[in-house]
XYZ file of C-alpha atoms in Angstrom:
122
model
C 2.333 -11.920 14.511
C 0.973 -9.040 12.466
C -1.606 -9.940 9.857
C -2.565 -7.695 6.966
C -5.703 -8.163 4.894
C -6.283 -6.088 1.778
C -9.605 -5.280 0.193
C -11.100 -2.911 -2.349
C -9.545 -4.153 -5.548
C -11.581 -4.747 -8.658
C -12.084 -3.851 -12.288
C -12.454 -0.272 -13.421
C -12.283 1.644 -16.678
C -9.436 3.989 -17.441
C -9.918 7.303 -15.703
C -11.804 5.718 -12.841
C -11.009 5.516 -9.146
C -10.586 2.855 -6.523
C -9.819 2.877 -2.832
C -7.824 0.005 -1.404
C -7.883 -0.841 2.281
C -5.560 -2.852 4.489
C -6.710 -4.034 7.897
C -3.964 -4.820 10.398
C -4.263 -7.103 13.392
C -1.965 -8.792 15.877
C 0.274 -5.831 16.655
C 0.653 -4.810 20.286
C 1.609 -1.270 19.334
C 1.126 1.084 16.452
C 3.189 0.023 13.443
C 6.158 2.239 12.611
C 5.477 2.147 8.895
C 3.182 0.630 6.348
C 2.440 1.130 2.729
C 1.569 -0.250 -0.674
C 3.467 -2.097 -3.369
C 2.247 -3.495 -6.636
C 3.340 -6.175 -9.043
C 2.161 -6.787 -12.588
C 2.621 -10.166 -14.289
C 6.190 -10.569 -15.469
C 7.279 -7.375 -13.754
C 9.228 -6.632 -10.592
C 7.484 -5.475 -7.471
C 7.109 -1.713 -7.425
C 6.717 0.604 -4.457
C 3.643 2.883 -4.539
C 3.391 4.796 -1.241
C 4.292 4.638 2.457
C 3.283 6.161 5.746
C 6.104 6.030 8.306
C 7.171 7.434 11.626
C 3.891 6.212 13.089
C 1.872 8.431 10.830
C 4.104 11.503 10.777
C 5.312 11.227 7.189
C 3.963 10.128 3.814
C 5.965 9.503 0.663
C 4.980 8.418 -2.831
C 6.660 6.550 -5.618
C 6.927 8.180 -9.020
C 4.641 5.721 -10.786
C 1.427 6.994 -9.212
C 2.464 10.290 -7.643
C -0.235 12.906 -7.991
C -2.909 10.285 -8.545
C -2.877 8.589 -5.156
C -3.406 9.452 -1.519
C -2.307 7.191 1.295
C -3.959 7.536 4.678
C -4.548 5.611 7.862
C -7.452 5.235 10.228
C -5.772 4.751 13.576
C -8.970 3.863 15.414
C -9.683 1.041 12.954
C -6.010 0.138 12.401
C -6.597 0.373 8.684
C -4.514 1.760 5.847
C -6.098 3.202 2.716
C -4.899 4.002 -0.767
C -7.124 6.281 -2.808
C -6.273 5.922 -6.500
C -7.600 8.300 -9.146
C -7.227 8.691 -12.906
C -6.370 5.033 -13.223
C -4.604 3.812 -16.347
C -4.355 0.353 -17.923
C -0.688 0.248 -16.861
C -1.843 0.439 -13.240
C -3.180 -3.095 -13.599
C -1.416 -5.194 -10.977
C -1.715 -7.062 -7.725
C -1.499 -4.508 -4.934
C 0.086 -5.533 -1.655
C -0.021 -3.970 1.775
C 3.220 -4.194 3.734
C 4.175 -3.128 7.242
C 7.020 -3.191 9.714
C 7.902 -2.138 13.228
C 11.248 -0.593 12.270
C 11.733 0.321 8.628
C 9.988 0.251 5.290
C 12.867 1.856 3.414
C 13.436 -1.268 1.354
C 10.975 -4.016 0.560
C 13.565 -6.590 1.629
C 13.442 -5.120 5.139
C 9.678 -5.370 5.522
C 8.465 -8.255 7.642
C 4.714 -8.239 7.185
C 2.863 -8.623 3.914
C -0.729 -9.122 2.918
C -1.972 -11.548 0.278
C -2.750 -8.802 -2.196
C -5.790 -7.427 -3.982
C -6.103 -7.344 -7.759
C -6.673 -4.100 -9.619
C -7.561 -4.301 -13.303
C -7.925 -1.173 -15.421
C -9.423 -1.506 -18.876
C -9.018 0.970 -21.704
């Protein structure tokens, strides 16, 4: 059973930066895809970014495109999300998610972390 543990969330002022991390364990092979979602109170879960094809491809959602960089450290089996120029509307719980087959839709993803809170103040 794959386990994902996020870290790196916190409080930051608008315009600031944060780097989230997601440590994976329990997988016998390299995950096919993993990425980040976020959910603000009262809002639907929103996709942020994904690495798939075992690291060959990266894609970004529109909400944070141009302000984020997703990357993975294969040796440490860790996923990162560098976020810059943060805005108050980026305030949300950020979740790491991973799968062995597809991350094309959140409903298809089998493994989820508990989330890390990001709060951006104006």
